[in-house]
PDB file of C-alpha atoms in Angstrom:
ATOM      1  CA  MET A   1       0.000   0.000   0.000  1.00 58.00           C
ATOM      2  CA  GLY A   2       0.988   3.624  -0.402  1.00 63.00           C
ATOM      3  CA  ASP A   3       2.457   3.240  -3.888  1.00 70.00           C
ATOM      4  CA  ASP A   4       1.300   6.718  -4.886  1.00 87.00           C
ATOM      5  CA  LEU A   5       3.202   8.256  -1.961  1.00 96.00           C
ATOM      6  CA  PHE A   6       6.582   7.342  -3.471  1.00 97.00           C
ATOM      7  CA  PRO A   7       6.593   8.561  -7.076  1.00 95.00           C
ATOM      8  CA  GLY A   8       9.477   7.170  -9.093  1.00 95.00           C
ATOM      9  CA  PHE A   9      10.429   4.596  -6.445  1.00 97.00           C
ATOM     10  CA  ARG A  10      10.550   0.889  -7.182  1.00 96.00           C
ATOM     11  CA  SER A  11       9.483  -1.883  -4.801  1.00 96.00           C
ATOM     12  CA  ASP A  12      12.077  -4.517  -3.871  1.00 97.00           C
ATOM     13  CA  ARG A  13      12.068  -7.783  -1.980  1.00 97.00           C
ATOM     14  CA  LEU A  14      15.486  -8.160  -0.405  1.00 98.00           C
ATOM     15  CA  LYS A  15      17.019 -11.127   1.387  1.00 95.00           C
ATOM     16  CA  GLY A  16      17.389 -10.852   5.134  1.00 94.00           C
ATOM     17  CA  PRO A  17      18.601 -13.356   7.742  1.00 94.00           C
ATOM     18  CA  GLY A  18      15.062 -13.538   9.143  1.00 92.00           C
ATOM     19  CA  GLY A  19      13.255 -13.638   5.791  1.00 96.00           C
ATOM     20  CA  PRO A  20      12.390 -11.266   2.937  1.00 98.00           C
ATOM     21  CA  LEU A  21      12.528  -7.534   3.584  1.00 98.00           C
ATOM     22  CA  PHE A  22      10.361  -5.037   1.730  1.00 98.00           C
ATOM     23  CA  ALA A  23      11.875  -1.786   0.526  1.00 98.00           C
ATOM     24  CA  ARG A  24      11.111   1.139  -1.717  1.00 98.00           C
ATOM     25  CA  VAL A  25      14.185   2.362  -3.563  1.00 98.00           C
ATOM     26  CA  GLY A  26      14.518   5.598  -5.485  1.00 98.00           C
ATOM     27  CA  GLY A  27      16.907   8.316  -6.545  1.00 98.00           C
ATOM     28  CA  ASP A  28      20.572   8.410  -7.386  1.00 95.00           C
ATOM     29  CA  GLY A  29      23.642   9.344  -5.399  1.00 96.00           C
ATOM     30  CA  PRO A  30      25.176   8.286  -2.066  1.00 97.00           C
ATOM     31  CA  PRO A  31      23.066   5.561  -0.409  1.00 98.00           C
ATOM     32  CA  LEU A  32      20.783   6.548   2.470  1.00 98.00           C
ATOM     33  CA  VAL A  33      18.642   4.078   4.442  1.00 98.00           C
ATOM     34  CA  LEU A  34      15.474   5.355   6.136  1.00 98.00           C
ATOM     35  CA  LEU A  35      14.059   3.230   8.973  1.00 99.00           C
ATOM     36  CA  HIS A  36      10.637   3.747  10.536  1.00 98.00           C
ATOM     37  CA  GLY A  37       9.353   3.285  14.062  1.00 98.00           C
ATOM     38  CA  PHE A  38       6.452   1.670  15.935  1.00 98.00           C
ATOM     39  CA  PRO A  39       3.647   1.127  14.994  1.00 98.00           C
ATOM     40  CA  GLN A  40       4.367   2.363  11.492  1.00 98.00           C
ATOM     41  CA  THR A  41       6.037   1.218   8.276  1.00 98.00           C
ATOM     42  CA  HIS A  42       8.453   2.684   5.726  1.00 98.00           C
ATOM     43  CA  VAL A  43       5.510   4.828   4.564  1.00 98.00           C
ATOM     44  CA  CYS A  44       6.215   7.283   7.409  1.00 98.00           C
ATOM     45  CA  TRP A  45       8.975   8.753   5.204  1.00 98.00           C
ATOM     46  CA  HIS A  46       6.672   9.648   2.317  1.00 98.00           C
ATOM     47  CA  ARG A  47       6.861  13.410   2.942  1.00 98.00           C
ATOM     48  CA  VAL A  48      10.674  13.559   2.818  1.00 98.00           C
ATOM     49  CA  ALA A  49      11.896  10.543   0.803  1.00 98.00           C
ATOM     50  CA  PRO A  50      11.013  11.864  -2.702  1.00 97.00           C
ATOM     51  CA  ALA A  51      12.889  15.117  -2.030  1.00 98.00           C
ATOM     52  CA  LEU A  52      15.888  13.257  -0.564  1.00 98.00           C
ATOM     53  CA  ALA A  53      15.931  11.066  -3.682  1.00 98.00           C
ATOM     54  CA  LYS A  54      17.012  14.113  -5.701  1.00 97.00           C
ATOM     55  CA  ASP A  55      20.441  13.858  -4.049  1.00 97.00           C
ATOM     56  CA  PHE A  56      20.668  10.316  -2.667  1.00 98.00           C
ATOM     57  CA  THR A  57      19.832   6.718  -3.442  1.00 98.00           C
ATOM     58  CA  VAL A  58      17.085   6.356  -0.851  1.00 98.00           C
ATOM     59  CA  VAL A  59      16.150   2.957   0.584  1.00 98.00           C
ATOM     60  CA  CYS A  60      12.980   3.008   2.710  1.00 98.00           C
ATOM     61  CA  LEU A  61      12.982  -0.355   4.467  1.00 98.00           C
ATOM     62  CA  ASP A  62      10.298  -2.131   6.476  1.00 98.00           C
ATOM     63  CA  LEU A  63      11.859  -3.524   9.647  1.00 98.00           C
ATOM     64  CA  ARG A  64      11.591  -7.211  10.437  1.00 97.00           C
ATOM     65  CA  GLY A  65       8.032  -7.886  11.641  1.00 97.00           C
ATOM     66  CA  TYR A  66       6.676  -4.589  10.301  1.00 98.00           C
ATOM     67  CA  GLY A  67       4.922  -3.513   7.113  1.00 97.00           C
ATOM     68  CA  ALA A  68       5.455  -6.041   4.330  1.00 97.00           C
ATOM     69  CA  SER A  69       8.699  -7.569   5.642  1.00 98.00           C
ATOM     70  CA  ALA A  70       8.856 -11.088   7.060  1.00 97.00           C
ATOM     71  CA  ALA A  71       7.549 -11.557  10.595  1.00 96.00           C
ATOM     72  CA  PRO A  72       9.383 -14.656  11.847  1.00 94.00           C
ATOM     73  CA  ARG A  73       8.197 -16.407  14.971  1.00 90.00           C
ATOM     74  CA  GLY A  74      10.655 -16.622  17.800  1.00 79.00           C
ATOM     75  CA  ASP A  75      11.537 -15.418  21.244  1.00 76.00           C
ATOM     76  CA  GLY A  76      11.924 -11.724  21.850  1.00 71.00           C
ATOM     77  CA  ARG A  77      15.437 -12.007  23.248  1.00 81.00           C
ATOM     78  CA  SER A  78      16.967 -12.940  19.905  1.00 90.00           C
ATOM     79  CA  THR A  79      14.604 -12.907  16.926  1.00 95.00           C
ATOM     80  CA  TYR A  80      13.606  -9.274  17.370  1.00 97.00           C
ATOM     81  CA  SER A  81      16.719  -7.881  19.011  1.00 97.00           C
ATOM     82  CA  LYS A  82      18.070  -4.727  17.416  1.00 97.00           C
ATOM     83  CA  ARG A  83      21.265  -6.680  16.739  1.00 97.00           C
ATOM     84  CA  ARG A  84      19.337  -9.077  14.485  1.00 97.00           C
ATOM     85  CA  MET A  85      17.416  -6.211  12.868  1.00 98.00           C
ATOM     86  CA  ALA A  86      20.682  -4.383  12.180  1.00 98.00           C
ATOM     87  CA  GLU A  87      21.959  -7.515  10.453  1.00 98.00           C
ATOM     88  CA  ASP A  88      18.856  -7.367   8.245  1.00 98.00           C
ATOM     89  CA  VAL A  89      19.769  -3.840   7.162  1.00 98.00           C
ATOM     90  CA  VAL A  90      23.372  -4.805   6.436  1.00 98.00           C
ATOM     91  CA  ALA A  91      22.225  -7.772   4.343  1.00 98.00           C
ATOM     92  CA  ALA A  92      19.673  -5.719   2.416  1.00 98.00           C
ATOM     93  CA  MET A  93      22.159  -2.984   1.597  1.00 98.00           C
ATOM     94  CA  SER A  94      24.775  -5.538   0.563  1.00 98.00           C
ATOM     95  CA  GLU A  95      22.274  -7.062  -1.849  1.00 97.00           C
ATOM     96  CA  LEU A  96      21.732  -3.614  -3.339  1.00 98.00           C
ATOM     97  CA  GLY A  97      25.490  -3.249  -3.741  1.00 97.00           C
ATOM     98  CA  HIS A  98      26.119  -0.744  -0.934  1.00 98.00           C
ATOM     99  CA  GLN A  99      28.916  -1.655   1.458  1.00 97.00           C
ATOM    100  CA  ARG A 100      28.841   1.748   3.140  1.00 97.00           C
ATOM    101  CA  PHE A 101      25.802   3.959   3.584  1.00 98.00           C
ATOM    102  CA  SER A 102      24.210   6.605   5.736  1.00 98.00           C
ATOM    103  CA  LEU A 103      21.187   5.848   7.883  1.00 98.00           C
ATOM    104  CA  ALA A 104      18.364   7.851   9.414  1.00 98.00           C
ATOM    105  CA  GLY A 105      16.070   6.074  11.835  1.00 98.00           C
ATOM    106  CA  HIS A 106      12.988   7.176  13.722  1.00 98.00           C
ATOM    107  CA  ASP A 107      11.857   5.554  16.981  1.00 97.00           C
ATOM    108  CA  ARG A 108      12.497   1.764  16.754  1.00 98.00           C
ATOM    109  CA  GLY A 109      14.362   2.354  13.507  1.00 98.00           C
ATOM    110  CA  ALA A 110      16.731   4.668  15.359  1.00 98.00           C
ATOM    111  CA  ARG A 111      17.391   1.895  17.884  1.00 98.00           C
ATOM    112  CA  VAL A 112      18.313  -0.400  15.020  1.00 98.00           C
ATOM    113  CA  GLY A 113      20.468   2.398  13.631  1.00 98.00           C
ATOM    114  CA  TYR A 114      22.668   2.989  16.649  1.00 98.00           C
ATOM    115  CA  ARG A 115      23.018  -0.752  17.246  1.00 98.00           C
ATOM    116  CA  LEU A 116      24.210  -1.075  13.638  1.00 98.00           C
ATOM    117  CA  GLY A 117      26.671   1.746  14.267  1.00 98.00           C
ATOM    118  CA  LEU A 118      28.071  -0.049  17.319  1.00 98.00           C
ATOM    119  CA  ASP A 119      28.160  -3.552  15.799  1.00 98.00           C
ATOM    120  CA  HIS A 120      29.148  -2.655  12.220  1.00 98.00           C
ATOM    121  CA  PRO A 121      31.118   0.599  12.368  1.00 97.00           C
ATOM    122  CA  ASP A 122      32.707  -0.096   8.989  1.00 98.00           C
ATOM    123  CA  ARG A 123      29.314   0.071   7.257  1.00 98.00           C
ATOM    124  CA  LEU A 124      28.056   3.523   8.285  1.00 98.00           C
ATOM    125  CA  GLU A 125      29.056   6.860   6.803  1.00 97.00           C
ATOM    126  CA  ARG A 126      26.650   8.978   8.866  1.00 98.00           C
ATOM    127  CA  LEU A 127      23.863   8.284  11.344  1.00 98.00           C
ATOM    128  CA  ALA A 128      20.780  10.349  12.200  1.00 98.00           C
ATOM    129  CA  LEU A 129      18.714   9.350  15.233  1.00 98.00           C
ATOM    130  CA  LEU A 130      15.187  10.744  15.488  1.00 98.00           C
ATOM    131  CA  ASP A 131      13.434  11.158  18.828  1.00 96.00           C
ATOM    132  CA  ILE A 132      14.961   8.544  21.105  1.00 95.00           C
ATOM    133  CA  VAL A 133      17.378   8.060  23.958  1.00 94.00           C
ATOM    134  CA  PRO A 134      19.354   4.797  24.311  1.00 97.00           C
ATOM    135  CA  THR A 135      17.240   1.761  25.144  1.00 97.00           C
ATOM    136  CA  SER A 136      19.117   0.831  28.320  1.00 97.00           C
ATOM    137  CA  ILE A 137      18.830   4.378  29.675  1.00 94.00           C
ATOM    138  CA  PHE A 138      15.108   4.502  29.009  1.00 93.00           C
ATOM    139  CA  TRP A 139      14.476   1.140  30.666  1.00 95.00           C
ATOM    140  CA  THR A 140      16.498   2.285  33.673  1.00 93.00           C
ATOM    141  CA  GLN A 141      14.228   5.329  33.960  1.00 89.00           C
ATOM    142  CA  ILE A 142      11.108   3.176  33.640  1.00 90.00           C
ATOM    143  CA  ARG A 143      12.241   0.604  36.203  1.00 91.00           C
ATOM    144  CA  SER A 144      13.344   3.257  38.684  1.00 88.00           C
ATOM    145  CA  GLY A 145       9.962   4.960  38.444  1.00 83.00           C
ATOM    146  CA  SER A 146      11.462   8.240  37.218  1.00 80.00           C
ATOM    147  CA  PHE A 147       9.652   7.970  33.880  1.00 81.00           C
ATOM    148  CA  SER A 148       6.410   6.304  32.803  1.00 82.00           C
ATOM    149  CA  ALA A 149       6.032   4.622  29.401  1.00 88.00           C
ATOM    150  CA  PRO A 150       3.047   2.276  29.791  1.00 93.00           C
ATOM    151  CA  HIS A 151       3.202   0.857  26.288  1.00 96.00           C
ATOM    152  CA  TRP A 152       6.814  -0.268  26.810  1.00 96.00           C
ATOM    153  CA  THR A 153       5.975  -2.393  29.829  1.00 96.00           C
ATOM    154  CA  TYR A 154       2.661  -3.530  28.337  1.00 97.00           C
ATOM    155  CA  LEU A 155       4.070  -4.681  25.005  1.00 97.00           C
ATOM    156  CA  ALA A 156       6.999  -6.369  26.751  1.00 96.00           C
ATOM    157  CA  GLY A 157       4.548  -8.346  28.891  1.00 94.00           C
ATOM    158  CA  PRO A 158       3.982 -12.097  28.736  1.00 92.00           C
ATOM    159  CA  SER A 159       3.009 -13.837  25.513  1.00 92.00           C
ATOM    160  CA  PRO A 160       0.358 -14.453  24.311  1.00 94.00           C
ATOM    161  CA  GLN A 161      -1.639 -12.421  26.836  1.00 96.00           C
ATOM    162  CA  THR A 162      -0.630  -9.035  25.419  1.00 97.00           C
ATOM    163  CA  GLU A 163      -1.171 -10.122  21.819  1.00 97.00           C
ATOM    164  CA  ASP A 164      -4.582 -11.567  22.631  1.00 97.00           C
ATOM    165  CA  GLU A 165      -5.738  -8.382  24.355  1.00 97.00           C
ATOM    166  CA  ILE A 166      -4.584  -6.107  21.528  1.00 98.00           C
ATOM    167  CA  GLY A 167      -6.051  -8.489  18.966  1.00 97.00           C
ATOM    168  CA  LYS A 168      -9.550  -7.838  20.257  1.00 97.00           C
ATOM    169  CA  ASP A 169      -9.444  -4.332  18.756  1.00 97.00           C
ATOM    170  CA  PRO A 170      -6.026  -3.521  17.257  1.00 97.00           C
ATOM    171  CA  VAL A 171      -7.251  -0.439  15.374  1.00 97.00           C
ATOM    172  CA  ALA A 172      -8.468   1.196  18.586  1.00 97.00           C
ATOM    173  CA  TYR A 173      -5.219   0.409  20.413  1.00 98.00           C
ATOM    174  CA  PHE A 174      -2.759   1.551  17.756  1.00 98.00           C
ATOM    175  CA  ASP A 175      -4.787   4.514  16.529  1.00 98.00           C
ATOM    176  CA  THR A 176      -4.969   5.778  20.097  1.00 97.00           C
ATOM    177  CA  LEU A 177      -1.173   5.649  20.369  1.00 97.00           C
ATOM    178  CA  LEU A 178      -0.707   7.450  17.049  1.00 98.00           C
ATOM    179  CA  ALA A 179      -3.044  10.230  18.142  1.00 97.00           C
ATOM    180  CA  ARG A 180      -1.635  10.522  21.662  1.00 95.00           C
ATOM    181  CA  TRP A 181       1.958  10.925  20.486  1.00 95.00           C
ATOM    182  CA  SER A 182       1.185  13.557  17.849  1.00 96.00           C
ATOM    183  CA  SER A 183       1.296  17.259  18.659  1.00 94.00           C
ATOM    184  CA  SER A 184      -2.399  17.712  17.889  1.00 93.00           C
ATOM    185  CA  GLY A 185      -3.546  14.735  19.931  1.00 94.00           C
ATOM    186  CA  SER A 186      -5.409  13.482  16.874  1.00 97.00           C
ATOM    187  CA  LEU A 187      -4.801  11.575  13.643  1.00 97.00           C
ATOM    188  CA  ASP A 188      -4.721  14.787  11.610  1.00 96.00           C
ATOM    189  CA  ALA A 189      -0.938  14.575  11.217  1.00 94.00           C
ATOM    190  CA  PHE A 190      -1.211  11.517   8.994  1.00 98.00           C
ATOM    191  CA  ASP A 191      -2.050  11.378   5.315  1.00 97.00           C
ATOM    192  CA  PRO A 192      -5.101   9.080   5.008  1.00 96.00           C
ATOM    193  CA  ARG A 193      -3.186   6.877   2.569  1.00 96.00           C
ATOM    194  CA  ALA A 194      -0.325   6.490   5.023  1.00 97.00           C
ATOM    195  CA  HIS A 195      -2.706   5.801   7.883  1.00 97.00           C
ATOM    196  CA  ALA A 196      -4.410   3.132   5.783  1.00 96.00           C
ATOM    197  CA  ALA A 197      -1.022   1.470   5.227  1.00 96.00           C
ATOM    198  CA  TYR A 198      -0.314   1.454   8.978  1.00 97.00           C
ATOM    199  CA  ARG A 199      -3.729  -0.012   9.730  1.00 97.00           C
ATOM    200  CA  ALA A 200      -3.356  -2.720   7.087  1.00 96.00           C
ATOM    201  CA  ALA A 201      -0.176  -3.869   8.814  1.00 94.00           C
ATOM    202  CA  TYR A 202      -1.125  -3.603  12.473  1.00 94.00           C
ATOM    203  CA  MET A 203      -4.395  -5.482  12.050  1.00 95.00           C
ATOM    204  CA  GLN A 204      -2.412  -8.656  11.250  1.00 96.00           C
ATOM    205  CA  PRO A 205      -1.948 -11.031  14.225  1.00 96.00           C
ATOM    206  CA  GLU A 206       1.581 -12.006  13.183  1.00 96.00           C
ATOM    207  CA  ARG A 207       2.605  -8.354  13.200  1.00 97.00           C
ATOM    208  CA  ILE A 208       1.022  -7.678  16.580  1.00 97.00           C
ATOM    209  CA  HIS A 209       3.128 -10.566  17.869  1.00 96.00           C
ATOM    210  CA  ALA A 210       6.226  -9.104  16.188  1.00 97.00           C
ATOM    211  CA  PHE A 211       5.616  -5.701  17.813  1.00 97.00           C
ATOM    212  CA  CYS A 212       5.446  -7.341  21.224  1.00 97.00           C
ATOM    213  CA  GLU A 213       8.583  -9.388  20.568  1.00 97.00           C
ATOM    214  CA  ASP A 214      10.360  -6.210  19.488  1.00 97.00           C
ATOM    215  CA  TYR A 215       9.583  -4.642  22.876  1.00 97.00           C
ATOM    216  CA  ARG A 216      10.415  -7.855  24.751  1.00 97.00           C
ATOM    217  CA  ALA A 217      13.826  -7.790  23.082  1.00 97.00           C
ATOM    218  CA  GLY A 218      14.121  -4.147  24.096  1.00 96.00           C
ATOM    219  CA  ALA A 219      13.608  -5.064  27.738  1.00 96.00           C
ATOM    220  CA  THR A 220      16.160  -7.894  27.688  1.00 96.00           C
ATOM    221  CA  SER A 221      18.793  -8.461  25.020  1.00 96.00           C
ATOM    222  CA  ASP A 222      18.837  -4.867  23.791  1.00 98.00           C
ATOM    223  CA  VAL A 223      19.448  -3.570  27.313  1.00 98.00           C
ATOM    224  CA  GLU A 224      22.178  -6.170  27.809  1.00 97.00           C
ATOM    225  CA  ALA A 225      23.903  -5.211  24.552  1.00 98.00           C
ATOM    226  CA  ASP A 226      23.784  -1.521  25.473  1.00 98.00           C
ATOM    227  CA  GLU A 227      25.125  -2.118  28.959  1.00 98.00           C
ATOM    228  CA  ALA A 228      27.994  -4.236  27.637  1.00 98.00           C
ATOM    229  CA  ASP A 229      29.007  -1.494  25.216  1.00 98.00           C
ATOM    230  CA  LEU A 230      28.698   1.221  27.855  1.00 98.00           C
ATOM    231  CA  ALA A 231      30.870  -0.797  30.230  1.00 98.00           C
ATOM    232  CA  ALA A 232      33.456  -1.208  27.486  1.00 98.00           C
ATOM    233  CA  GLY A 233      33.363   2.512  26.668  1.00 97.00           C
ATOM    234  CA  ARG A 234      32.207   1.984  23.084  1.00 97.00           C
ATOM    235  CA  SER A 235      30.518   4.732  21.099  1.00 98.00           C
ATOM    236  CA  VAL A 236      29.257   5.242  17.558  1.00 98.00           C
ATOM    237  CA  ALA A 237      32.275   6.052  15.417  1.00 97.00           C
ATOM    238  CA  CYS A 238      30.614   7.875  12.528  1.00 98.00           C
ATOM    239  CA  PRO A 239      29.276  11.460  12.610  1.00 98.00           C
ATOM    240  CA  THR A 240      25.885  11.441  14.322  1.00 98.00           C
ATOM    241  CA  LEU A 241      22.901  13.787  14.249  1.00 98.00           C
ATOM    242  CA  LEU A 242      20.303  13.876  17.018  1.00 97.00           C
ATOM    243  CA  LEU A 243      16.973  15.139  15.708  1.00 97.00           C
ATOM    244  CA  TRP A 244      14.524  15.404  18.573  1.00 93.00           C
ATOM    245  CA  SER A 245      11.042  16.773  19.059  1.00 92.00           C
ATOM    246  CA  SER A 246       9.498  19.033  21.640  1.00 83.00           C
ATOM    247  CA  TYR A 247       7.265  16.024  22.423  1.00 79.00           C
ATOM    248  CA  LEU A 248      10.257  14.148  23.825  1.00 72.00           C
ATOM    249  CA  THR A 249      10.775  16.709  26.580  1.00 70.00           C
ATOM    250  CA  ARG A 250       7.228  17.606  27.536  1.00 64.00           C
ATOM    251  CA  GLY A 251       5.684  16.672  30.852  1.00 55.00           C
ATOM    252  CA  GLU A 252       7.769  14.533  33.179  1.00 50.00           C
ATOM    253  CA  ALA A 253      10.505  14.093  30.560  1.00 50.00           C
ATOM    254  CA  ALA A 254      11.366  17.779  30.930  1.00 50.00           C
ATOM    255  CA  LYS A 255      12.603  17.105  34.465  1.00 55.00           C
ATOM    256  CA  ALA A 256      15.359  14.821  33.244  1.00 64.00           C
ATOM    257  CA  GLU A 257      18.367  15.346  30.981  1.00 80.00           C
ATOM    258  CA  THR A 258      17.726  16.466  27.425  1.00 86.00           C
ATOM    259  CA  PRO A 259      18.139  13.719  24.802  1.00 89.00           C
ATOM    260  CA  PRO A 260      21.414  15.242  23.518  1.00 92.00           C
ATOM    261  CA  GLN A 261      22.816  15.294  27.044  1.00 92.00           C
ATOM    262  CA  VAL A 262      22.039  11.590  27.399  1.00 94.00           C
ATOM    263  CA  TRP A 263      23.581  10.682  24.052  1.00 96.00           C
ATOM    264  CA  LYS A 264      26.710  12.756  24.629  1.00 95.00           C
ATOM    265  CA  ARG A 265      27.490  10.938  27.884  1.00 96.00           C
ATOM    266  CA  THR A 266      26.796   7.516  26.348  1.00 97.00           C
ATOM    267  CA  PHE A 267      27.061   6.475  22.695  1.00 98.00           C
ATOM    268  CA  ALA A 268      27.443   9.729  20.730  1.00 98.00           C
ATOM    269  CA  PRO A 269      29.759  12.137  22.573  1.00 96.00           C
ATOM    270  CA  GLN A 270      30.418  14.271  19.477  1.00 94.00           C
ATOM    271  CA  ALA A 271      26.873  14.347  18.106  1.00 96.00           C
ATOM    272  CA  GLU A 272      25.275  17.335  16.444  1.00 96.00           C
ATOM    273  CA  GLU A 273      21.760  18.238  17.568  1.00 96.00           C
ATOM    274  CA  VAL A 274      18.639  19.786  16.093  1.00 96.00           C
ATOM    275  CA  GLN A 275      15.367  20.247  17.974  1.00 94.00           C
ATOM    276  CA  VAL A 276      12.102  20.352  16.009  1.00 94.00           C
ATOM    277  CA  ASP A 277       8.788  21.779  17.195  1.00 93.00           C
ATOM    278  CA  ALA A 278       6.615  18.727  16.555  1.00 95.00           C
ATOM    279  CA  GLY A 279       5.021  15.699  18.103  1.00 95.00           C
ATOM    280  CA  HIS A 280       6.791  12.366  18.094  1.00 95.00           C
ATOM    281  CA  PHE A 281       6.217  11.718  14.385  1.00 97.00           C
ATOM    282  CA  ILE A 282       8.820  14.173  13.123  1.00 97.00           C
ATOM    283  CA  PRO A 283       9.027  13.076   9.447  1.00 98.00           C
ATOM    284  CA  GLU A 284       5.274  13.537   9.041  1.00 98.00           C
ATOM    285  CA  GLU A 285       4.605  16.428  11.419  1.00 97.00           C
ATOM    286  CA  ALA A 286       7.629  18.537  10.476  1.00 97.00           C
ATOM    287  CA  PRO A 287       8.720  17.312   7.029  1.00 98.00           C
ATOM    288  CA  GLU A 288      10.389  20.556   5.945  1.00 98.00           C
ATOM    289  CA  ALA A 289      12.523  20.759   9.076  1.00 97.00           C
ATOM    290  CA  THR A 290      13.314  17.042   8.846  1.00 98.00           C
ATOM    291  CA  LEU A 291      14.326  17.343   5.212  1.00 98.00           C
ATOM    292  CA  ALA A 292      16.514  20.377   5.836  1.00 98.00           C
ATOM    293  CA  ALA A 293      18.318  18.779   8.775  1.00 98.00           C
ATOM    294  CA  LEU A 294      18.867  15.395   7.124  1.00 98.00           C
ATOM    295  CA  SER A 295      19.883  16.791   3.771  1.00 97.00           C
ATOM    296  CA  ALA A 296      22.453  19.185   5.229  1.00 97.00           C
ATOM    297  CA  PHE A 297      23.876  16.538   7.563  1.00 98.00           C
ATOM    298  CA  ILE A 298      24.205  13.759   4.955  1.00 97.00           C
ATOM    299  CA  LYS A 299      25.543  16.115   2.282  1.00 94.00           C
ATOM    300  CA  ALA A 300      28.251  17.282   4.689  1.00 92.00           C
ATOM    301  CA  GLY A 301      29.662  13.783   4.608  1.00 78.00           C
ATOM    302  CA  ALA A 302      29.722  13.684   0.813  1.00 71.00           C
ATOM    303  CA  SER A 303      31.438  17.039   0.340  1.00 57.00           C
TER     304      SER A 303
END
């Protein structure tokens, strides 16, 4: 779905370690991977990808378990760890003939992005992380009670209880999250065609299960991988951009460190930063600002 949102792009089925991966590929120039977040698909990039394709070879990829990519069964500790998802991206880009590339990820896609940067530093030219702090830091805040993120603990709950509950009315559950995290508190931020693509995916039981496994991995193996790297003093080697929304620091989050402060003391000590006045869904709510920031940052690496 959403073919008309990506004019001039082709659709590809690429080989991944966990099964086929769906991507839209367009443009010409240095390769740039765009990764989406929860509970969306690659379609979330539709307002910036065509413009980026004027300067870059843009690959909009559906993450494992999301959109039209394979949704393998398995335990959340391994099958849906960001380490495995990063391996998917590396495999897909290798198939397209790109050994090195830049990457911009939003939400869960950003978590895959920084894990790729830590595990495969030779593959990344530049990395842009949209609207997150490191997984281990966020889980520490949740478990200490200093920050509340109900959907994180809910989705990471026991299987199949969580899946069964969501499956009773998935549209109501996921649409409520989309609205709540937008600046308007409604679904107005989303193009109806994009929203239809999200709904088509998150109504599928196998994808609801994949979402939950993604968050279960976040609570276990992803935290462990982060903590091991922090203990070893590892950081992302390539130039990094932090693009964060006003949403990320509203309410109780405003009492804590800013996202750049967290990143600069953990995995991205030399990162650049840009704040955008938007809800959580930056590529759709602030496409012009997103495009300007990403284009300038990625071009700086090619000059």
